[in-house]
PDB file of C-alpha atoms in Angstrom:
ATOM      1  CA  MET E   1      66.767  82.155  58.815  1.00 47.00           C
ATOM      2  CA  PHE E   2      70.346  82.714  59.827  1.00 49.00           C
ATOM      3  CA  LEU E   3      71.492  86.195  60.851  1.00 52.00           C
ATOM      4  CA  ASN E   4      74.555  88.264  60.091  1.00 52.00           C
ATOM      5  CA  SER E   5      77.531  85.523  60.545  1.00 52.00           C
ATOM      6  CA  GLN E   6      79.919  88.104  61.211  1.00 57.00           C
ATOM      7  CA  ILE E   7      79.306  90.575  63.951  1.00 56.00           C
ATOM      8  CA  ALA E   8      81.907  92.462  65.843  1.00 57.00           C
ATOM      9  CA  ILE E   9      81.183  93.306  69.380  1.00 57.00           C
ATOM     10  CA  THR E  10      82.910  95.926  71.723  1.00 55.00           C
ATOM     11  CA  ALA E  11      80.481  96.867  74.076  1.00 53.00           C
ATOM     12  CA  THR E  12      81.320  97.696  77.584  1.00 55.00           C
ATOM     13  CA  ARG E  13      79.671  97.945  80.979  1.00 57.00           C
ATOM     14  CA  ARG E  14      80.646  99.074  84.267  1.00 60.00           C
ATOM     15  CA  LYS E  15      80.048  97.419  87.583  1.00 58.00           C
ATOM     16  CA  LYS E  16      80.724  99.399  90.873  1.00 56.00           C
ATOM     17  CA  THR E  17      81.622  97.236  93.729  1.00 57.00           C
ATOM     18  CA  HIS E  18      83.342  98.239  96.797  1.00 60.00           C
ATOM     19  CA  ARG E  19      84.089 101.698  95.443  1.00 63.00           C
ATOM     20  CA  ARG E  20      86.140  99.886  92.337  1.00 60.00           C
ATOM     21  CA  ILE E  21      84.919 100.424  88.752  1.00 62.00           C
ATOM     22  CA  TYR E  22      85.324  97.191  86.846  1.00 61.00           C
ATOM     23  CA  THR E  23      84.582  97.349  83.265  1.00 69.00           C
ATOM     24  CA  HIS E  24      83.406  94.246  81.636  1.00 72.00           C
ATOM     25  CA  GLN E  25      82.657  93.320  78.505  1.00 81.00           C
ATOM     26  CA  ARG E  26      79.617  91.094  77.600  1.00 84.00           C
ATOM     27  CA  LEU E  27      79.157  89.453  74.091  1.00 86.00           C
ATOM     28  CA  PRO E  28      75.209  88.980  73.548  1.00 89.00           C
ATOM     29  CA  CYS E  29      73.411  85.625  72.147  1.00 90.00           C
ATOM     30  CA  PRO E  30      73.359  86.244  68.301  1.00 89.00           C
ATOM     31  CA  VAL E  31      70.217  84.547  67.548  1.00 92.00           C
ATOM     32  CA  CYS E  32      67.888  85.932  71.094  1.00 91.00           C
ATOM     33  CA  HIS E  33      70.025  88.713  71.875  1.00 88.00           C
ATOM     34  CA  PHE E  34      70.127  87.820  75.391  1.00 88.00           C
ATOM     35  CA  GLU E  35      72.795  90.586  77.157  1.00 86.00           C
ATOM     36  CA  ARG E  36      75.074  87.759  78.531  1.00 86.00           C
ATOM     37  CA  LEU E  37      76.409  85.082  76.570  1.00 86.00           C
ATOM     38  CA  ILE E  38      80.024  85.440  77.929  1.00 85.00           C
ATOM     39  CA  ASP E  39      82.230  87.768  79.536  1.00 83.00           C
ATOM     40  CA  THR E  40      85.493  88.570  77.442  1.00 83.00           C
ATOM     41  CA  GLY E  41      88.787  91.128  78.526  1.00 80.00           C
ATOM     42  CA  GLN E  42      87.969  95.029  77.866  1.00 79.00           C
ATOM     43  CA  HIS E  43      89.809  95.072  74.705  1.00 80.00           C
ATOM     44  CA  THR E  44      88.858  91.466  73.138  1.00 82.00           C
ATOM     45  CA  ARG E  45      86.800  91.767  69.748  1.00 85.00           C
ATOM     46  CA  SER E  46      85.072  88.682  68.846  1.00 87.00           C
ATOM     47  CA  LEU E  47      82.748  87.256  65.921  1.00 88.00           C
ATOM     48  CA  THR E  48      79.976  84.961  66.860  1.00 90.00           C
ATOM     49  CA  PHE E  49      78.654  82.433  64.283  1.00 91.00           C
ATOM     50  CA  ILE E  50      75.261  80.588  65.099  1.00 91.00           C
ATOM     51  CA  GLU E  51      75.489  76.527  64.605  1.00 89.00           C
ATOM     52  CA  GLY E  52      75.547  75.703  60.911  1.00 88.00           C
ATOM     53  CA  GLN E  53      76.636  79.289  59.190  1.00 89.00           C
ATOM     54  CA  GLU E  54      80.232  79.370  57.488  1.00 90.00           C
ATOM     55  CA  GLY E  55      82.879  79.608  60.385  1.00 87.00           C
ATOM     56  CA  TYR E  56      81.253  77.988  62.762  1.00 90.00           C
ATOM     57  CA  LEU E  57      83.419  75.044  62.763  1.00 91.00           C
ATOM     58  CA  CYS E  58      86.711  77.212  62.711  1.00 90.00           C
ATOM     59  CA  ALA E  59      85.480  79.235  66.189  1.00 91.00           C
ATOM     60  CA  ASP E  60      88.313  78.997  68.846  1.00 91.00           C
ATOM     61  CA  TYR E  61      85.426  78.215  71.497  1.00 90.00           C
ATOM     62  CA  TYR E  62      81.311  77.511  71.944  1.00 92.00           C
ATOM     63  CA  ALA E  63      79.082  78.257  74.284  1.00 91.00           C
ATOM     64  CA  LYS E  64      75.404  77.828  74.962  1.00 92.00           C
ATOM     65  CA  CYS E  65      72.923  80.509  75.129  1.00 91.00           C
ATOM     66  CA  PRO E  66      71.709  80.429  78.832  1.00 90.00           C
ATOM     67  CA  ASN E  67      68.348  81.769  78.157  1.00 90.00           C
ATOM     68  CA  PRO E  68      66.005  79.066  78.554  1.00 90.00           C
ATOM     69  CA  LYS E  69      63.728  79.746  75.671  1.00 92.00           C
ATOM     70  CA  CYS E  70      67.001  79.808  73.305  1.00 90.00           C
ATOM     71  CA  LYS E  71      69.442  77.478  74.171  1.00 90.00           C
ATOM     72  CA  ALA E  72      71.562  77.868  70.793  1.00 90.00           C
ATOM     73  CA  ASP E  73      74.955  76.721  70.179  1.00 92.00           C
ATOM     74  CA  ILE E  74      76.999  79.776  69.606  1.00 92.00           C
ATOM     75  CA  GLY E  75      80.886  79.506  68.031  1.00 92.00           C
ATOM     76  CA  ILE E  76      83.020  82.371  69.178  1.00 91.00           C
ATOM     77  CA  ARG E  77      86.226  83.390  67.271  1.00 91.00           C
ATOM     78  CA  LYS E  78      88.584  85.855  68.736  1.00 87.00           C
ATOM     79  CA  ILE E  79      89.704  88.642  66.376  1.00 86.00           C
ATOM     80  CA  GLU E  80      91.679  90.927  68.546  1.00 74.00           C
TER      81      GLU E  80
END
């Protein structure tokens, strides 16, 4: 079973450290929804592809899910 191959993610979270606010964008895993596959720039939009889906081989970079139960290979394509 494959999930939607084109998921645009633009979620932001704030982390307060040393009286400064830093904004991180976290891409979740499209398979297990682990909340932090990678961190990206604040205004960066990306599409994620599961291994075997159309568009996976054309991805800009690849990451393995850090969740010990998942370990899926994810293709990530930057669109903005």
